[in-house]
Short mmCIF file of C-alpha atoms in Angstrom, two decimals:
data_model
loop_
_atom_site.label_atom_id
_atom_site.label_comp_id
_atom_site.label_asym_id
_atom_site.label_seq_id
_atom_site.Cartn_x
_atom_site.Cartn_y
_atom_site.Cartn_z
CA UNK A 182 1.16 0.59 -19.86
CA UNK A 183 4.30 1.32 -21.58
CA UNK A 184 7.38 -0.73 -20.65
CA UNK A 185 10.26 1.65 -19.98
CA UNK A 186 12.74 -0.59 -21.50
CA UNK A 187 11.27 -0.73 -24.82
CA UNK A 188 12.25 2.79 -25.19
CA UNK A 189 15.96 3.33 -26.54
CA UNK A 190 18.23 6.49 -25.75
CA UNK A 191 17.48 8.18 -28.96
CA UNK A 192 13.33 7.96 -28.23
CA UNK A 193 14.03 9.21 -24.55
CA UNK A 194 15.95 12.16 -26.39
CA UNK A 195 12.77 12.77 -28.58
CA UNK A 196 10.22 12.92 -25.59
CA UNK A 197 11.96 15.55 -23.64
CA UNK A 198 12.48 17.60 -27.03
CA UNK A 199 8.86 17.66 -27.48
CA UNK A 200 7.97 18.18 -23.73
CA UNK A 201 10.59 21.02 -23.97
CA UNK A 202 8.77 22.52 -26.90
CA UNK A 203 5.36 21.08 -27.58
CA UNK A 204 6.36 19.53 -30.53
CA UNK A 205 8.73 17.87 -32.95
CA UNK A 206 8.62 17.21 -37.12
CA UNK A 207 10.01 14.51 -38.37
CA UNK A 208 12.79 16.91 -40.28
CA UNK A 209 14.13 18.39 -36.89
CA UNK A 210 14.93 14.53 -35.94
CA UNK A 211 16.58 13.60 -38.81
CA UNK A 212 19.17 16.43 -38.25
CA UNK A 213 20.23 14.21 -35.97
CA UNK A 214 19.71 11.00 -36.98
CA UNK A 215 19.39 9.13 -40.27
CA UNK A 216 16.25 9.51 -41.46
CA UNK A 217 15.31 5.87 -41.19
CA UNK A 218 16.47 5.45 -37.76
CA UNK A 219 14.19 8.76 -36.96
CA UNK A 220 11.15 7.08 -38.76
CA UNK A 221 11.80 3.94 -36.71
CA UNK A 222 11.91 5.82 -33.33
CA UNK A 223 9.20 8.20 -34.05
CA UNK A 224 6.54 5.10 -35.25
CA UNK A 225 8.14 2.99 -32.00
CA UNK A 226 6.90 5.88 -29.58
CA UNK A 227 3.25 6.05 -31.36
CA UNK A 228 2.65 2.48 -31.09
CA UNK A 229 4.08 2.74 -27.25
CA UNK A 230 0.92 5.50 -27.19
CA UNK A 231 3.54 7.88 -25.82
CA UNK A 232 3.25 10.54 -29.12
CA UNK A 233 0.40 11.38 -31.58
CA UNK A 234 1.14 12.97 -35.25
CA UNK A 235 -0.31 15.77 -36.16
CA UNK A 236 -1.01 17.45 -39.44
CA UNK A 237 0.12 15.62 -42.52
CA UNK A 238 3.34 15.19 -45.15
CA UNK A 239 6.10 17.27 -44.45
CA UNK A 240 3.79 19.38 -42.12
CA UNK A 241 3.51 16.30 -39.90
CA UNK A 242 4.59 17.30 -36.02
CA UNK A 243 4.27 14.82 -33.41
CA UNK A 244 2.89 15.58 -29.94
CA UNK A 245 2.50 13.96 -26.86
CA UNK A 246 -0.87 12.07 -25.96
CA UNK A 247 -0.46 12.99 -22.71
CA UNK A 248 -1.40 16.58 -21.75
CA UNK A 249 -1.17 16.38 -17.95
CA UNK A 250 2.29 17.58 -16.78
CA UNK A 251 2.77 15.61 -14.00
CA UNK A 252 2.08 12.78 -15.94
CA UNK A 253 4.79 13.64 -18.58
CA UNK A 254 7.57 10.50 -19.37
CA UNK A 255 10.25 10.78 -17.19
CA UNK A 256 13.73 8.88 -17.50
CA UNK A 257 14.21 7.26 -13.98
CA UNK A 258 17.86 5.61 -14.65
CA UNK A 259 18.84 9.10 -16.18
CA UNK A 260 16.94 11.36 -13.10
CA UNK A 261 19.18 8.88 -10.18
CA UNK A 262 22.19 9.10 -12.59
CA UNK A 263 22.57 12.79 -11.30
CA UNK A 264 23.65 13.97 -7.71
CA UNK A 265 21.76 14.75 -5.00
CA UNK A 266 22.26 18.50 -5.44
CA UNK A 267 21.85 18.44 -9.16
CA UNK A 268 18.44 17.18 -9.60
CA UNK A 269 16.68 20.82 -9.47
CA UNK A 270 14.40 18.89 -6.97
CA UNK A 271 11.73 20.95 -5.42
CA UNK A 272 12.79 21.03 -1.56
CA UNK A 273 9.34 22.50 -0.16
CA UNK A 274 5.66 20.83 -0.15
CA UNK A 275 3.98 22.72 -3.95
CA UNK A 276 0.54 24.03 -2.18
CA UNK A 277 -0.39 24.95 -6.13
CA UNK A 278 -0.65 20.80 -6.37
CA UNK A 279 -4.35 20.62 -5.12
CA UNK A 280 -5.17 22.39 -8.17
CA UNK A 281 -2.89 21.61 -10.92
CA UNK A 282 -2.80 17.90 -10.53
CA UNK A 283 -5.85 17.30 -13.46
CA UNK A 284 -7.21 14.14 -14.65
CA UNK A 285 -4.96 10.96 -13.81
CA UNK A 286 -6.66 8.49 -16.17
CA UNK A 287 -7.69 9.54 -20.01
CA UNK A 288 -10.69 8.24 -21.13
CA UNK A 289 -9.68 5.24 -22.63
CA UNK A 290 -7.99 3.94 -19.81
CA UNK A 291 -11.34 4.42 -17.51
CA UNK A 292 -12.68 2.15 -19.70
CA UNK A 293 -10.18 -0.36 -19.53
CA UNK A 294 -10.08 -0.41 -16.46
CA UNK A 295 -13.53 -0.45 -15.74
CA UNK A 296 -13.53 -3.61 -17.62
CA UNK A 297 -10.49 -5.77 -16.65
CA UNK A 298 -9.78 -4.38 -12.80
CA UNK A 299 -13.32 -4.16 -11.40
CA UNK A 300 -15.82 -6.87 -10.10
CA UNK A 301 -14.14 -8.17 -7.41
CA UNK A 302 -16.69 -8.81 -5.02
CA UNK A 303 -18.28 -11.06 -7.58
CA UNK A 304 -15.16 -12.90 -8.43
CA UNK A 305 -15.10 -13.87 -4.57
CA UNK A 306 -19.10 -14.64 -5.16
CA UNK A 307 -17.87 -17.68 -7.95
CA UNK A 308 -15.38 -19.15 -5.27
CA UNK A 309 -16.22 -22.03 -2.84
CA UNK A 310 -15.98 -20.15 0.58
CA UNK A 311 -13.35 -22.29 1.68
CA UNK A 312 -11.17 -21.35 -1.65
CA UNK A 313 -12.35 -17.62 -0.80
CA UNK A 314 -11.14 -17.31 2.65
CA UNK A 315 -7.96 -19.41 1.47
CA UNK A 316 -7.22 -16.65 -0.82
CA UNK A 317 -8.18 -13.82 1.41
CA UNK A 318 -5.41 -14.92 3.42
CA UNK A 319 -3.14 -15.54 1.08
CA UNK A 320 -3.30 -11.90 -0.82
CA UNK A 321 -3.28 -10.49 3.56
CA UNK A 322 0.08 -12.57 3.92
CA UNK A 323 1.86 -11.11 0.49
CA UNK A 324 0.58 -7.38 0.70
CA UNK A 325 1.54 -7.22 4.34
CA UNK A 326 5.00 -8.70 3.47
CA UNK A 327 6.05 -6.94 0.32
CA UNK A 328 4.35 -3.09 1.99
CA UNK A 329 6.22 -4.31 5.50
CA UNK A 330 9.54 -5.36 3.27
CA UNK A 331 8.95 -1.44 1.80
CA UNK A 332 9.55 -0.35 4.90
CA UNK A 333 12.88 -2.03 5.72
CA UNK A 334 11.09 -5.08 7.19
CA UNK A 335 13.13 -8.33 6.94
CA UNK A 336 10.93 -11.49 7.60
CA UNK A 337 10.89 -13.47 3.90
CA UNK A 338 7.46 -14.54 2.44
CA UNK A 339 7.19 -18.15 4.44
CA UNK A 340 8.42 -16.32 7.74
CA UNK A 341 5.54 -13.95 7.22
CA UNK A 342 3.42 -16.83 6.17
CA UNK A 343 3.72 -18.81 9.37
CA UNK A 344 3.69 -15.26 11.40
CA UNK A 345 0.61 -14.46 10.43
CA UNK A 346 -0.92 -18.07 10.09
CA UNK A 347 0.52 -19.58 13.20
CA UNK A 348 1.31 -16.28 15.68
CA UNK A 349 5.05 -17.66 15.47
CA UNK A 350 7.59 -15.28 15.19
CA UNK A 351 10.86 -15.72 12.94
CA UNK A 352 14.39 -16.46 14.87
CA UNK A 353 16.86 -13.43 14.22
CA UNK A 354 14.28 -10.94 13.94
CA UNK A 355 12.76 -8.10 16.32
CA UNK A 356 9.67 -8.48 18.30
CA UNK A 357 8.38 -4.90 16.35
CA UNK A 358 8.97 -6.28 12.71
CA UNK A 359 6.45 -8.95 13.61
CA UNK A 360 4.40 -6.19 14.87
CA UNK A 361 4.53 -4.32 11.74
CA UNK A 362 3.73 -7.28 9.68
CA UNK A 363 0.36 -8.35 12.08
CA UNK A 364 -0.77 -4.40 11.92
CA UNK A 365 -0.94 -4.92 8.91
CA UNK A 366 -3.14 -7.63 8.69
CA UNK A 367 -5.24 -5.95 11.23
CA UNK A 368 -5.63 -3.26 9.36
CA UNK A 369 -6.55 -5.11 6.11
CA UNK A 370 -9.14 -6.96 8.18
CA UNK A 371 -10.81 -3.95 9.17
CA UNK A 372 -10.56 -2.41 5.73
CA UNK A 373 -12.85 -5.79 4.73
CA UNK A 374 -15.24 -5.21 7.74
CA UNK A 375 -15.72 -1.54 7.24
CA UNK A 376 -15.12 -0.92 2.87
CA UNK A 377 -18.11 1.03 2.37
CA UNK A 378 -16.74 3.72 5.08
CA UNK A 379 -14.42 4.60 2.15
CA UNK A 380 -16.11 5.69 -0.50
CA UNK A 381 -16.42 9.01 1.01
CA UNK A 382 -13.44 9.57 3.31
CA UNK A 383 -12.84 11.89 6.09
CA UNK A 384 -10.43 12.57 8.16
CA UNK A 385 -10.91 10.19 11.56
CA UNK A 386 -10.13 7.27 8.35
CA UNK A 387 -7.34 8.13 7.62
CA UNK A 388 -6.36 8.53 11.74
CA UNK A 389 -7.66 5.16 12.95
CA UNK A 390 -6.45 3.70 9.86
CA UNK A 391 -2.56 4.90 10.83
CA UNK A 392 -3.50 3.57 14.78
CA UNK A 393 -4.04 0.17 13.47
CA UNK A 394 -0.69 0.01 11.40
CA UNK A 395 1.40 1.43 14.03
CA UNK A 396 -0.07 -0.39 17.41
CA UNK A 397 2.64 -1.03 19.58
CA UNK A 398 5.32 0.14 17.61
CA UNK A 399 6.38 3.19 19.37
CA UNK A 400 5.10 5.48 16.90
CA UNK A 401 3.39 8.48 18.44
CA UNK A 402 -0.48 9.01 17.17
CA UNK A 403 -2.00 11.89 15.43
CA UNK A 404 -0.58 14.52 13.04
CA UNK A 405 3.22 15.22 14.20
CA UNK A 406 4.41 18.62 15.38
CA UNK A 407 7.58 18.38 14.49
CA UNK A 408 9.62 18.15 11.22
CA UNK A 409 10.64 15.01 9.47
CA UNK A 410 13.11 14.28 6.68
CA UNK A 411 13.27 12.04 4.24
CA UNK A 412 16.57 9.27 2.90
CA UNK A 413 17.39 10.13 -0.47
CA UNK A 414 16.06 13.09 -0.89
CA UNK A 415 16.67 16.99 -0.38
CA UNK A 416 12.13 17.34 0.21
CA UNK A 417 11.36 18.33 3.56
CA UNK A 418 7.69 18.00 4.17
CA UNK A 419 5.36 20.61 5.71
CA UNK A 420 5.89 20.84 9.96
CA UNK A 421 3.23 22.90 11.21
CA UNK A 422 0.78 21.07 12.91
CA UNK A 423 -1.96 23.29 11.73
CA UNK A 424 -0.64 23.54 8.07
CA UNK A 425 -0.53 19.60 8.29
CA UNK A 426 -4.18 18.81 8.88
CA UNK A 427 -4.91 21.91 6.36
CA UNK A 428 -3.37 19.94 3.45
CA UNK A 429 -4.59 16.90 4.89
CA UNK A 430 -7.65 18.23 4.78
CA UNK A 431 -7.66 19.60 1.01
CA UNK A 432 -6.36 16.21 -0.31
CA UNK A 433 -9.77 14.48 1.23
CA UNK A 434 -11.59 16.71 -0.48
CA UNK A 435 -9.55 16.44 -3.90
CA UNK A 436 -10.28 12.45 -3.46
CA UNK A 437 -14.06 12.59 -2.78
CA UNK A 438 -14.27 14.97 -5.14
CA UNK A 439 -12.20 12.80 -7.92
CA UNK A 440 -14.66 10.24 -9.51
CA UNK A 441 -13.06 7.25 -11.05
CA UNK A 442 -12.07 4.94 -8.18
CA UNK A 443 -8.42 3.82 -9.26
CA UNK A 444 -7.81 7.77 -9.69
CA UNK A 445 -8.88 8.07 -6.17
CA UNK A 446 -6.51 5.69 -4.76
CA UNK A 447 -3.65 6.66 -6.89
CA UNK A 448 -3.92 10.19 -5.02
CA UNK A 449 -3.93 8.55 -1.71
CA UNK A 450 -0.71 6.29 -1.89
CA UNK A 451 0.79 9.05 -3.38
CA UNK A 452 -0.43 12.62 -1.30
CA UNK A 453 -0.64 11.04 1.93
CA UNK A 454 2.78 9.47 1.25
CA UNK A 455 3.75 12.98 -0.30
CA UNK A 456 2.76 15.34 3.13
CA UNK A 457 4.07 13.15 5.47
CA UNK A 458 1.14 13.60 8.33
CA UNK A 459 2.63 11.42 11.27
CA UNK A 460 5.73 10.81 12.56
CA UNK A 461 6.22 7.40 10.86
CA UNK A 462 4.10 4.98 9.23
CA UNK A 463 2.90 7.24 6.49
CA UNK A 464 3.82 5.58 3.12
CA UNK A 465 2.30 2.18 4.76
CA UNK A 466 -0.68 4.49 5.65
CA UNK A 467 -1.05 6.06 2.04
CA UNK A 468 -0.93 1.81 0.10
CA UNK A 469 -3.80 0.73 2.75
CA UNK A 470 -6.05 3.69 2.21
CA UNK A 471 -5.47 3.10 -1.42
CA UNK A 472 -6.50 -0.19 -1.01
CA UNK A 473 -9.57 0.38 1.16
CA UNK A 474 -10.58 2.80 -1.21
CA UNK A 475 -10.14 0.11 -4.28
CA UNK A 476 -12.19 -2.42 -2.25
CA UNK A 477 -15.16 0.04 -1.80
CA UNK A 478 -15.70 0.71 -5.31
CA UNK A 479 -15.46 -2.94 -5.70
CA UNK A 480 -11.99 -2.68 -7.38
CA UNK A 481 -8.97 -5.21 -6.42
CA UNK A 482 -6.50 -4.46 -3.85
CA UNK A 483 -2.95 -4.29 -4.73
CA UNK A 484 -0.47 -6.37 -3.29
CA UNK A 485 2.61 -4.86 -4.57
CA UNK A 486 4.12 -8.46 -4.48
CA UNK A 487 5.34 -8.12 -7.67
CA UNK A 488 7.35 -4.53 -7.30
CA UNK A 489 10.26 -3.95 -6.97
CA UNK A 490 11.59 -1.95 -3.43
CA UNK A 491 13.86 0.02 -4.99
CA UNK A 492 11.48 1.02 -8.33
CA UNK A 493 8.83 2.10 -5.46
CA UNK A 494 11.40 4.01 -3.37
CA UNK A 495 12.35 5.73 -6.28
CA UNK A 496 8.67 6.27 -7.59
CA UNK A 497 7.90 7.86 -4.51
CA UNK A 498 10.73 10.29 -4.47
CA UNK A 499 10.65 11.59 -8.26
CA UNK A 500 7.06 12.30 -7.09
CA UNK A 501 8.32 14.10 -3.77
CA UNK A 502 10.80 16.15 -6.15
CA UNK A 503 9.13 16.82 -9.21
CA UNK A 504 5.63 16.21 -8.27
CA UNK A 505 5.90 13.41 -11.80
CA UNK A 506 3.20 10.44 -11.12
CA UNK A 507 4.42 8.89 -14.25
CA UNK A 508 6.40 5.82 -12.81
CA UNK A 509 4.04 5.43 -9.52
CA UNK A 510 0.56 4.79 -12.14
CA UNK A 511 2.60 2.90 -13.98
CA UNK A 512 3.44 0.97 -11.26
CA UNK A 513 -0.26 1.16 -9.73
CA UNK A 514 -1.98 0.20 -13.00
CA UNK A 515 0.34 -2.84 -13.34
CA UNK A 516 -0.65 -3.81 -9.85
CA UNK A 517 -3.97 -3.94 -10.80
CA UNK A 518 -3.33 -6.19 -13.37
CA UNK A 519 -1.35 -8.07 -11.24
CA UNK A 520 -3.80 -8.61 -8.57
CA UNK A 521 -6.49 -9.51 -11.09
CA UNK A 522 -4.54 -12.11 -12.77
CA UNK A 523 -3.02 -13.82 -9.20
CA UNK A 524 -5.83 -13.53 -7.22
CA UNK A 525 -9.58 -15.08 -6.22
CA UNK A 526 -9.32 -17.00 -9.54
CA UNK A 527 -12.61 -18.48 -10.31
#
């Protein structure tokens, strides 16, 4: 996946000339720049597999390789640069989504994929049991303290190791973020128990999966009747009870209907997060369906341990605003690395 800070000021202005206008020659670059520096930055952004040439010589134009939309490059650091009020950010939930959303994954990526973030079951097959349940625990501990920290949680990674390990809650913290933190674990428990209930989902999942996460925390169950808003953004979600479990409703199907298992999940940590179903507890609900449905296809879970709170927050809302999935794959794809690489090593 391409690393965002490979990509220079100049390069950022080529990619939104050519997703302003389909394409760009080398010629209309060099108006701007020298022509060197233009050669540099267009051949930088091919071998970052962000832009294809096209045609030949003089004729050349260069396109993007991506031809979904809401997949297109976005600058993050430019997009928070601007004002609230000045990020023409769509305020109302886009119904048109369910259709225009298209393939997540090109073809070569399936196949990566395929190859480097599948087979866990059999990883956990090559590992003495003792090492297996070792490591169970450990990846439980560090996803249910980095998705708890997303949420404004505040136990460290040893509090919520000897939380979860020894029942012993941390001095200087509330009774409910301990809550949070053993939901989840509860949760990912019965995501292990019950995987294969995910490969086709409906909609009691997704329900008993948001019970489990918000147990005791005050959190009222079932879609919410009333409207929610969002920090740090002008998107107000759907209210309507009705319209709720409608959309709910059509992104199940969308999911069953999607094939390739990581595009599957990506749709759930990002649509459930997107409509907002319950009153709280929904971005936690969208990163354990995503994992449940990961584990079912025999894919690795994500842990998030390695993100960034801040990078997700802001994922999320670009994706709230402009309905752009760019940062949060690249963020879920690199998770999937991660997890492979740091986890149930044989």
């Amino acid at each position: 996946m391409v690393n965002d800070t490979n990509i220079n000021e100049r390069q950022k202005d080529i990619l939104k000339q050519i997703i302003k206008s389909g394409s760009v020659s080398r010629g209309q670059i060099a108006t701007e720049f020298s022509k060197i520096t233009a050669v540099r930055d267009l051949k930088g952004l091919v071998e970052l597999k962000l832009i294809r040439p096209v045609g030949g010589g003089r004729s050349t134009q260069y396109i993007l390789v991506e031809k979904n939309p809401h997949l297109y490059y976005l600058d993050k650091i430019d997009y928070f640069t601007n004002d609230l009020d000045l990020r023409g950010a769509q305020t109302s939930f886009n119904q048109k989504i369910f259709k225009n959303i298209g393939p997540l994954f090109s073809a070569e990526e399936i196949k990566q994929l395929q190859k480097q973030a599948a087979g866990f079951s059999q990883r956990g097959k090559n590992l003495d049991k003792t090492i297996y349940k070792r490591e169970l625990e450990r990846f439980i501990i560090e996803f249910a303290w980095k998705s708890s920290q997303i949420e404004g949680n505040t136990y460290d990674l040893l509090e919520t190791e000897t939380l979860i390990k020894q029942r012993q809650e941390a001095v200087g913290h509330s009774h409910e973020e301990a809550i949070m933190i053993l939901n989840h674990k509860d949760a990912f428990d019965s995501i292990i128990k019950n995987k294969q209930d995910f490969k086709t989902l409906n909609f009691s999942d997704i329900l008993q999966l948001h019970n489990l996460l918000t147990k005791g925390l005050e959190i009222s169950a079932g879609i919410r009747f009333q409207p929610v808003a969002i920090t740090g953004t002008l998107y107000r979600p759907l209210q309507g009870k009705i319209e709720l479990k409608t959309v709910v409703r059509q992104t199940i199907k969308l999911i069953n209907q999607t094939e390739f298992p990581p595009a599957k999940a990506l749709l759930a940590a990002s649509f459930i997060a997107y409509i907002q179903p319950f009153n709280d507890g929904n971005k936690r609900t969208a990163r354990n369906l995503a994992n449940a449905i990961l584990l079912a296809y025999d894919y690795f879970p994500l842990s998030y341990r390695a993100v960034d709170v801040n990078d997700y927050r802001r994922a999320m809302i670009i994706f709230y605003e402009q309905n752009n999935l760019y940062h949060l794959k690249q963020m879920f794809v690199e998770q999937l690395d991660f997890s492979r690489n740091n986890y149930f090593r044989t």
